[in-house]
XYZ file of C-alpha atoms in Angstrom:
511
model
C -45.377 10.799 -32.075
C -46.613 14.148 -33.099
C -48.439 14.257 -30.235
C -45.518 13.814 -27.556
C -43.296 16.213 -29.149
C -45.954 18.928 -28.256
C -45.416 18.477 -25.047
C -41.875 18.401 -25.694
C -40.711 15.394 -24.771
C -38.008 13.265 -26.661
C -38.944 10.348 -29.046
C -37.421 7.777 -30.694
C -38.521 6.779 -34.543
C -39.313 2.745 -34.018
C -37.396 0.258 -36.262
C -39.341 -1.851 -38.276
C -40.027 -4.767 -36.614
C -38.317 -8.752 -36.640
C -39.497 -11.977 -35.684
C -38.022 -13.405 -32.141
C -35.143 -16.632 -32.291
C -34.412 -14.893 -36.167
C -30.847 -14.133 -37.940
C -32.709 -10.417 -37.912
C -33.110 -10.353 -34.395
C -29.793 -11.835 -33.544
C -28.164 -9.177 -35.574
C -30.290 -5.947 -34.127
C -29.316 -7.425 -30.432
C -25.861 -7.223 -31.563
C -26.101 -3.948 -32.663
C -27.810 -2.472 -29.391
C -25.327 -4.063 -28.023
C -22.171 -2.249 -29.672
C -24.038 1.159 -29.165
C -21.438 3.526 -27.502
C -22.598 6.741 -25.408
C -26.023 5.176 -24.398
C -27.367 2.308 -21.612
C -28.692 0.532 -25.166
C -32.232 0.052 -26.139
C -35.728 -0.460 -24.360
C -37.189 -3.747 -26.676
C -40.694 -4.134 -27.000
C -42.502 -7.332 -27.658
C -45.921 -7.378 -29.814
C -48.266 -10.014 -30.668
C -49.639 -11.246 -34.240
C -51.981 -8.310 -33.568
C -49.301 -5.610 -32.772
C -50.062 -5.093 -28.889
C -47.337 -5.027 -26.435
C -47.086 -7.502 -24.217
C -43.385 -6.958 -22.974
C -40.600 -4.784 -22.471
C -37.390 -4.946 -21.528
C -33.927 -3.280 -21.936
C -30.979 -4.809 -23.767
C -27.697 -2.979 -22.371
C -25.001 -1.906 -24.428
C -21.417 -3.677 -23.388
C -20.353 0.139 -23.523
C -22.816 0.692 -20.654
C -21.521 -2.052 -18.699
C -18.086 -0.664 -18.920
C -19.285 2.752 -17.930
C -21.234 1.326 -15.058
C -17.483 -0.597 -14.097
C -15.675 2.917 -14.367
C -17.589 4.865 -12.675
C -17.994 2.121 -9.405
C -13.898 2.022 -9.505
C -13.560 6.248 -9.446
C -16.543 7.048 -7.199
C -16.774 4.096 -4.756
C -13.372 2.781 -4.879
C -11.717 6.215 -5.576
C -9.338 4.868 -8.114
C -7.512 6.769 -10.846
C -4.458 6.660 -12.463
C -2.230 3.029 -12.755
C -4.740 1.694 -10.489
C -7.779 2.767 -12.114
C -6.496 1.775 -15.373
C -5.323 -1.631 -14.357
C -8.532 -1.967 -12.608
C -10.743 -1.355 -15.881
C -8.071 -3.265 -18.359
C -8.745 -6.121 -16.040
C -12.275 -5.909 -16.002
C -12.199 -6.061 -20.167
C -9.668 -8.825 -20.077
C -12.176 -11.198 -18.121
C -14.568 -10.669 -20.804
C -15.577 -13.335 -23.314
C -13.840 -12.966 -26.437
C -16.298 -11.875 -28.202
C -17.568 -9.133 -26.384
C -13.791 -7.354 -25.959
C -13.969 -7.649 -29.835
C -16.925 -5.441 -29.491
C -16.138 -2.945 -27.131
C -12.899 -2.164 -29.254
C -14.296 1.234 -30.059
C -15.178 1.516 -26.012
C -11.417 0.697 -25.038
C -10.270 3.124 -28.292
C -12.620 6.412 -27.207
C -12.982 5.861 -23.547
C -10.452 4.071 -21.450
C -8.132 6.732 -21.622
C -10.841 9.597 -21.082
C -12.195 7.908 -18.174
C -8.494 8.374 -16.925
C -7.862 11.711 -17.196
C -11.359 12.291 -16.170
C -10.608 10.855 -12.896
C -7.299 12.528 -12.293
C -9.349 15.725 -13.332
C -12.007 15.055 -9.941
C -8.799 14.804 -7.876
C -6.916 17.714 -9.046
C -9.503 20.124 -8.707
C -10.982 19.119 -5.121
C -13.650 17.536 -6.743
C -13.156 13.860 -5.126
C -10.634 13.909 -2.289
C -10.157 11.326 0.334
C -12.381 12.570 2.793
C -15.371 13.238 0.198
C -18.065 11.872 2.191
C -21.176 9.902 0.810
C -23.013 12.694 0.160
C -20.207 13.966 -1.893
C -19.801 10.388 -3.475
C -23.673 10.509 -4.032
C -23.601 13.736 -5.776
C -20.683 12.474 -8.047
C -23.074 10.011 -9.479
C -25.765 12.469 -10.132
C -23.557 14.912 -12.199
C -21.442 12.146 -13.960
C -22.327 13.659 -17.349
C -22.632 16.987 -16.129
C -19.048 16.684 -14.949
C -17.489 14.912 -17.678
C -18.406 17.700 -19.825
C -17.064 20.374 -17.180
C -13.659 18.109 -17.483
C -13.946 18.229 -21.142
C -13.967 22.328 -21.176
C -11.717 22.476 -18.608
C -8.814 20.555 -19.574
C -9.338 22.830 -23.196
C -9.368 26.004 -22.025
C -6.491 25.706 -19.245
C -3.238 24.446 -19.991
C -1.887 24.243 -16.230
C -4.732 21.767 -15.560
C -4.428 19.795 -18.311
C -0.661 18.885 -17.931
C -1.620 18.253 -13.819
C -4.710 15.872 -15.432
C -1.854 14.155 -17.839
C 0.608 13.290 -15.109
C -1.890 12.995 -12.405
C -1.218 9.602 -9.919
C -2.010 9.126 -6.400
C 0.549 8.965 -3.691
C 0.789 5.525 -1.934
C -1.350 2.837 -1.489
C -4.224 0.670 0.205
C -4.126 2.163 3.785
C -5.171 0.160 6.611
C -5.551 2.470 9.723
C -5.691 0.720 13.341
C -8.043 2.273 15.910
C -8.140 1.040 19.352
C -6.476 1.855 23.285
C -3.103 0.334 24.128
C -2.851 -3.292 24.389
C -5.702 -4.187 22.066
C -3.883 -6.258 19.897
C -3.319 -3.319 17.168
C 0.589 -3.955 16.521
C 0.288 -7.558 16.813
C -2.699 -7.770 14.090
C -0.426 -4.664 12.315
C 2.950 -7.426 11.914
C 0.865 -10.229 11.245
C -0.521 -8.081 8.418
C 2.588 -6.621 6.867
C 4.462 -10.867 6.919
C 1.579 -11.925 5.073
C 1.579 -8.760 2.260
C 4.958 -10.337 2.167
C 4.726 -13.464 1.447
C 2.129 -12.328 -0.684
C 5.136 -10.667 -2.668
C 3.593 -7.703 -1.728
C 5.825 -4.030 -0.870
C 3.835 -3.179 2.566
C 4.816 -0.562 5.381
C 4.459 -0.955 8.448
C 4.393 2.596 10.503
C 3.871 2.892 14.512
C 4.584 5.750 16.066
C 5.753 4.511 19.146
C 8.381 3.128 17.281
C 8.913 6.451 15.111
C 9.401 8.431 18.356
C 6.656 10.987 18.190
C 4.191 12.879 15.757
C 6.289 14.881 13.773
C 8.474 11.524 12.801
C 5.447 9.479 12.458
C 3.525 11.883 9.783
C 6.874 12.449 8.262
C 7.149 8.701 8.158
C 3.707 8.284 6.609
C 4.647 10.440 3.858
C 7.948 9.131 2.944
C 6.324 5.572 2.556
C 3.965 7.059 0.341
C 6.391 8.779 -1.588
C 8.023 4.972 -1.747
C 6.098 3.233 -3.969
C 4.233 0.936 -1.287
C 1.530 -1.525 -2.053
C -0.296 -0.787 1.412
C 0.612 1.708 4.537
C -0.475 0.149 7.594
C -0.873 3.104 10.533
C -0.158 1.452 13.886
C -1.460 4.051 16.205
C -4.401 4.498 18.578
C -5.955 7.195 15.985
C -9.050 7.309 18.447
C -11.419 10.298 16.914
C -11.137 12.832 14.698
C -8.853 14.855 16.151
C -6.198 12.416 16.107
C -7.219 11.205 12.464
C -6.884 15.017 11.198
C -3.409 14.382 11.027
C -4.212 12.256 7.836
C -6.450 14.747 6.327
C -3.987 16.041 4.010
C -2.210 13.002 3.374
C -4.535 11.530 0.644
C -4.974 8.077 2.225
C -7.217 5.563 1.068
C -8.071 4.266 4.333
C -9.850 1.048 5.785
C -10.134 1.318 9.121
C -10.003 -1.475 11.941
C -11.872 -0.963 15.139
C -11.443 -2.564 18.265
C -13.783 -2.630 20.797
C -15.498 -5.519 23.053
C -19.742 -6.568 22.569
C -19.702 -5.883 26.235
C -18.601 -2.203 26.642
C -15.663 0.013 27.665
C -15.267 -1.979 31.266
C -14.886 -4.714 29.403
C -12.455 -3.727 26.777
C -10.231 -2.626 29.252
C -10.184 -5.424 31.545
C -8.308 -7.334 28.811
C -5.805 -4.929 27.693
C -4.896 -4.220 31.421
C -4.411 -7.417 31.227
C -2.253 -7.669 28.228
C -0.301 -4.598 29.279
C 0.482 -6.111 32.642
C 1.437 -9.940 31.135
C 4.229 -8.459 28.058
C 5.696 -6.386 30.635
C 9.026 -4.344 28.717
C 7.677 -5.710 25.077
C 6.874 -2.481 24.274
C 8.566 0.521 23.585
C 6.499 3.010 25.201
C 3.609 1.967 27.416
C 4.573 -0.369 30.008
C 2.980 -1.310 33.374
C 4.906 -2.491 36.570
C 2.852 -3.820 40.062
C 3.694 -0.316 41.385
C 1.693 1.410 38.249
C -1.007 -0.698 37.618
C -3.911 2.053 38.952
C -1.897 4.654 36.804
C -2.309 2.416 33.525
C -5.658 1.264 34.192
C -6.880 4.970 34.491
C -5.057 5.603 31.299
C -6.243 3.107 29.665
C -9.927 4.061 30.398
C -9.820 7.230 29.667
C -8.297 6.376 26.312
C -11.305 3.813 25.820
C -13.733 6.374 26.872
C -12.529 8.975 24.639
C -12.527 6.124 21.278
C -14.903 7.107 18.367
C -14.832 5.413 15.630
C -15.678 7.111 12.457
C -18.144 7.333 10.871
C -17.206 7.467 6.638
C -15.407 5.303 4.735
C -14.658 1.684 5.006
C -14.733 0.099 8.510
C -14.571 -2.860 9.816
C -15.163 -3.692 13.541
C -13.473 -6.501 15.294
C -13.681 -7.965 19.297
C -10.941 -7.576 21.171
C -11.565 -11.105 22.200
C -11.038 -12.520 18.596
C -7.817 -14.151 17.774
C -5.268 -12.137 15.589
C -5.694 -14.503 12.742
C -9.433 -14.097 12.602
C -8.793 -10.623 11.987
C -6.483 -10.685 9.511
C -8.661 -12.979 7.524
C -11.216 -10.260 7.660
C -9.207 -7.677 6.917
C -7.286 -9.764 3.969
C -10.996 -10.373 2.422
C -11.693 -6.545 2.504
C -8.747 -5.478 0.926
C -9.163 -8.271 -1.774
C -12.625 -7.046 -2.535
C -11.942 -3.737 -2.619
C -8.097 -2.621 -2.517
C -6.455 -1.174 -5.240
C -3.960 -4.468 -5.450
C -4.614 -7.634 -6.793
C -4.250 -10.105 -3.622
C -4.073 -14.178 -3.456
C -6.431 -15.965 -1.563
C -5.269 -15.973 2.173
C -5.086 -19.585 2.455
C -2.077 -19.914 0.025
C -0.409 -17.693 2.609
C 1.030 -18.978 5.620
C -0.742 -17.818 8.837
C 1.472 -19.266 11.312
C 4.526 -17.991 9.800
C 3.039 -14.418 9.515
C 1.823 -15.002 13.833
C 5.549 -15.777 13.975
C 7.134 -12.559 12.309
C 4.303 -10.512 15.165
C 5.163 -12.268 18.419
C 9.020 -12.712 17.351
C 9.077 -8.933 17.089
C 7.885 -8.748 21.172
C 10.526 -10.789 22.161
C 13.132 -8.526 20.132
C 12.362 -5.332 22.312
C 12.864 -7.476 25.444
C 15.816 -8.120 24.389
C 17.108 -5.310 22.771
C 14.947 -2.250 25.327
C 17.521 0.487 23.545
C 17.305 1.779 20.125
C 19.263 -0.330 17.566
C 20.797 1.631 14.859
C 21.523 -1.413 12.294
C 22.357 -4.885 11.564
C 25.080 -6.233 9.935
C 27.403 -8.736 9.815
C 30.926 -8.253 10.988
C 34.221 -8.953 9.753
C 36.523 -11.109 11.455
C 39.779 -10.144 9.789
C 40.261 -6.429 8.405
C 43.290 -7.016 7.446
C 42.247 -9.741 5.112
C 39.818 -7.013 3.578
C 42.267 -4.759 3.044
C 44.054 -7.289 1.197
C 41.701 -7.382 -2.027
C 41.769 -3.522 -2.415
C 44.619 -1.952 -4.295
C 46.589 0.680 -2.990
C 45.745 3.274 -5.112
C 42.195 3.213 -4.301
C 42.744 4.505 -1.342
C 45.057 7.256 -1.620
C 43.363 10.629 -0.378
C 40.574 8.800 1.672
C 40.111 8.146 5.130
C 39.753 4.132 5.953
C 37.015 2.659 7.780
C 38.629 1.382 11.465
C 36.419 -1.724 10.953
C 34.635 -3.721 8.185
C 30.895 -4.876 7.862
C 27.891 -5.236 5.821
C 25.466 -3.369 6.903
C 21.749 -5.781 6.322
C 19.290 -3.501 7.887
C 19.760 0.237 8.637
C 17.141 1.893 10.712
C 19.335 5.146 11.806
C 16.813 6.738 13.965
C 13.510 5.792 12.232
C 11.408 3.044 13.361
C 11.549 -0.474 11.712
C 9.468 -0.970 8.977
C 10.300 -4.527 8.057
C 9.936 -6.616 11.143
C 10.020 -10.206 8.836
C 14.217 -8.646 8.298
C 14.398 -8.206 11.752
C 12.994 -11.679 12.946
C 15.151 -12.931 10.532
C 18.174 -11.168 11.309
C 17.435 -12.149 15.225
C 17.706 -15.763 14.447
C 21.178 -15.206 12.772
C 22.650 -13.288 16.051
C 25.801 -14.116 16.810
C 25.901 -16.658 14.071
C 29.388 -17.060 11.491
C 28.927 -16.510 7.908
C 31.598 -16.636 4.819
C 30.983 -14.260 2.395
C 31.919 -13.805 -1.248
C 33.328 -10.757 -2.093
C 32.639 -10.161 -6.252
C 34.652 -6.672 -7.128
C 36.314 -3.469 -5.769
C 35.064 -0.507 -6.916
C 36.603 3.047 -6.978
C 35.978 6.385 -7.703
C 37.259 9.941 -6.357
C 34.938 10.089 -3.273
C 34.822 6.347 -2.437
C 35.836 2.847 -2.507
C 34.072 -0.071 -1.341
C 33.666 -4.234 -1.893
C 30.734 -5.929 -3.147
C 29.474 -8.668 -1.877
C 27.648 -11.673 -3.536
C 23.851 -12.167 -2.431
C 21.800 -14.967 -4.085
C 19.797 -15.640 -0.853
C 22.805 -16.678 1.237
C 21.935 -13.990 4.209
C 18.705 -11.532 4.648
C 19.935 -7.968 3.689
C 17.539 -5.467 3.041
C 20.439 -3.334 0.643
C 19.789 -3.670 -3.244
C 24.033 -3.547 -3.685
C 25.320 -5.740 -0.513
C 28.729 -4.325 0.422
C 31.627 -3.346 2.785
C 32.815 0.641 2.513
C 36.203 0.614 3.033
C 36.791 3.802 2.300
C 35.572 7.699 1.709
C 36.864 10.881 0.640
C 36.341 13.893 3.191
C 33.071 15.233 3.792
C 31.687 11.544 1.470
C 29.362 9.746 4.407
C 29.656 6.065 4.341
C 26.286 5.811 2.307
C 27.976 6.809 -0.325
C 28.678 3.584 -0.904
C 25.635 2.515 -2.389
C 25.628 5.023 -5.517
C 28.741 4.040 -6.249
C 28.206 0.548 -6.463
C 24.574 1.322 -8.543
C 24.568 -0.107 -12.354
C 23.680 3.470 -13.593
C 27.161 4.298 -13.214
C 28.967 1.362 -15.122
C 29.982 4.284 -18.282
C 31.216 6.553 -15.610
C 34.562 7.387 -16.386
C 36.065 7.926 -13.149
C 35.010 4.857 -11.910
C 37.219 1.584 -11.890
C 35.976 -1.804 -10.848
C 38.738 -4.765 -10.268
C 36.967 -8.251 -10.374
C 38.476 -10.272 -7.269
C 39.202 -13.964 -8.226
C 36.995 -16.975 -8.083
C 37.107 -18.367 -4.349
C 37.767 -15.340 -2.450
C 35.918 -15.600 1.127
C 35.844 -13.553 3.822
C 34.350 -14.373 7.499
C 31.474 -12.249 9.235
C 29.359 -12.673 12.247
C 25.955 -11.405 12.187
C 25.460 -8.304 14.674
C 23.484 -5.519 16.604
C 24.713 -1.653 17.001
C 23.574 0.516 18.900
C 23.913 4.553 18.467
């Protein structure tokens, strides 16, 4: 040993040794194997004459765990909820006995690793488009960083109440790339009806449908700012130029590529073909028999100008496979490596979700102009304005006409086509609703409406406004009838009797 240490090299003082298949050995495995802040211990085996005739490591549990964390915050980019939901799981699937042991682990590190993770993020260290070198080098300076987190956090206060409140905007993103006609908004609704029925909170954002960059980035960032499980960008996104609108954004992006195994020519071919065949199901790019050199051209020039890129997860598809192919390959991805816990896709139903995409083709036939919302409307105002008392409505100005509205859209795109294709069904249909309560306050007064599943309604608080205060939009509405005013003071709620119905027909409007 002497010997080693002048050279200067680390050594270890050996334990004394114990006899394989022994309570001894069982209990000195058990300690390397509670060890925290090392792999565990290289083992050497001797024979009766003390030679070594094998080696081998026993890992700590601690190690294991380490290994776990730093695959979720390097490859997988996790931190915050996610990354701790993502390591709590990993201990929970643990035998019994080993959680017991890694106690101290879950005690000293879980919430370290945390922080330490929301510390690579808010300095620039890890961002979304840290490339694998940049992952690579991670890994190389894990301990090196760590302690550069450690000091850091100390010694600045600013950081280490960014590090303490640190979590990602948004979700599992799954961005489309492909020309028109590919199949990207199909695959896109299929997608979103199966996240769900999946009980899932997914967005769906195209920016045909959002009317033009400025809405469609300002779209992206208000569904990240909503709490959704996974974004999914229907647009052609077809190099980097176009995908530099997400640089900033923070995405956590899979990407879908369409192409076809036998070239641009090829590719085209089909989606002139698609193009020509849904005709005005489409809100922007349509082809007519007097236009159908105009689209081709534009179609191959966006095919020639495609580039896929080249970090991050991808996943190329044909433009020949079937939409439900695809979303089985995309639904395995995200299961393997998304930051939400999915089911297994065959609990889901496809056909349904194929449903939701095609039904939402046949709506923009149908309806070619902008609708504003749904609702259903009432038959009889008068009989409305029979539950409200009179006093509610001094100083406000009355609505002309009554409805409840089930889908707003205003002049963003939809983002729930499974509502819509829902809604679509009911058009024109009669409904009796269930009025509950009338509830007042200085800027507003408005009915609510019983909901347990007897129409789709997208509203949290299903009502009729029947009346506002000037300068009070009809919005308003909504706040008012919200439980976190029940102790307000100014607010008065009459409970209508038992048996009061009121008669609706489910409806379009248009701007």
């Amino acid at each position: 040993m002497a010997a080693l240490q002048s050279f200067g090299l680390d050594v270890v003082t050996p334990q004394p040794a114990v006899e394989l298949g022994t309570d001894e050995y069982a209990a000195l495995r058990d300690g390397m194997a509670r060890r925290l802040n090392c792999e565990g211990a290289v083992v050497y085996g001797c024979n009766e004459a003390g030679v070594v005739v094998r080696m081998w490591k026993q890992r700590s549990h601690a190690y294991a765990m380490e290994r776990a964390a730093q695959e979720a915050i390097v490859t997988h980019r996790l931190c915050g909820v996610a990354l701790r939901s993502r390591l709590a799981g990993r201990l929970a699937g643990l035998p019994e006995e080993v959680r017991q042991r890694l106690g101290d682990w879950e005690a000293e590190r879980l919430d370290y690793l945390v922080r330490f993770a929301a510390w690579l993020h808010v300095t620039g260290r890890q961002t979304a488009r840290t490339d694998l070198g940049g992952l690579q080098d991670l890994r190389r300076r894990w301990i090196t960083l760590q302690n550069q987190s450690t000091q850091c956090v100390a010694a600045d206060a600013h950081v280490r109440s960014q590090v303490m409140h640190y979590e990602p905007s948004g979700g599992d993103a799954v961005v489309c790339v492909g020309p028109q006609g590919c199949g990207k908004s199909t695959f896109s609704r299929t997608l979103y009806a199966l996240l769900r029925q999946a009980r899932l909170s997914p967005c769906w954002i195209n920016q045909d449908e959002a009317g033009g960059r400025r809405q469609f980035l300002d779209a992206i960032r208000r569904a990240q700012r909503g709490g959704h499980t996974h974004l999914i960008i229907d647009k052609m996104n077809l190099d980097e130029a176009a995908r530099d609108d997400y640089a900033d954004l923070g995405l956590r992006a899979l990407t879908v590529v369409w192409s076809h195994p036998d070239g641009t020519d090829a590719l085209v071919d089909i989606c002139f073909d698609r193009v020509r065949r849904r005709g005005s199901a489409h809100r922007t790019f349509k082809a007519d028999r007097r236009e159908g050199r105009r689209v081709r051209q534009t179609l191959l020039g966006c095919a020639t100008r495609c580039r896929p890129p080249t970090e991050g997860p991808l996943i190329e598809v044909s433009v020949t496979d079937d939409t439900a192919t695809i979303a089985r390959r995309v639904w395995a991805e995200l299961s393997a490596h998304g930051l939400t816990d999915i089911p297994e896709i065959q609990t889901l139903d496809m056909a349904a979700a194929l449903g939701v995409a095609n039904a939402y083709e046949s709506f923009l036939c149908r309806f070619p102009c902008h609708v504003e919302y749904a609702a259903i409307q009432i038959a009889s105002p008068e009989r409305v304005l029979e539950l409200v008392p009179p006093e509610m409505l001094d100083g406000k100005k009355v609505q002309k006409a009554f409805h409840v509205t089930t889908l707003y859209l205003g002049r963003d795109a939809c983002k729930d086509p499974v509502l819509l294709q829902q809604l679509v069904g009911l058009l024109g249909e009669s409904i009796e609703l269930t009025p509950t309560s009338v509830a007042s306050d200085p800027k507003g007064t408005a009915t609510a409406v019983r909901n347990e599943g007897e129409f789709p309604c997208e509203n949290v608080h299903p009502h009729i406004t029947i009346a506002n205060a000037p300068g009070v939009p009809p919005v308003y509405s909504n706040e008012l009838l919200d439980d976190s005013h029940a102790d307000d003071p100014c607010r008065t709620v009459d409970s209508l009797p038992a048996g009061t119905r009121i008669t609706g027909t489910f409806v379009f409007r248009w701007p």
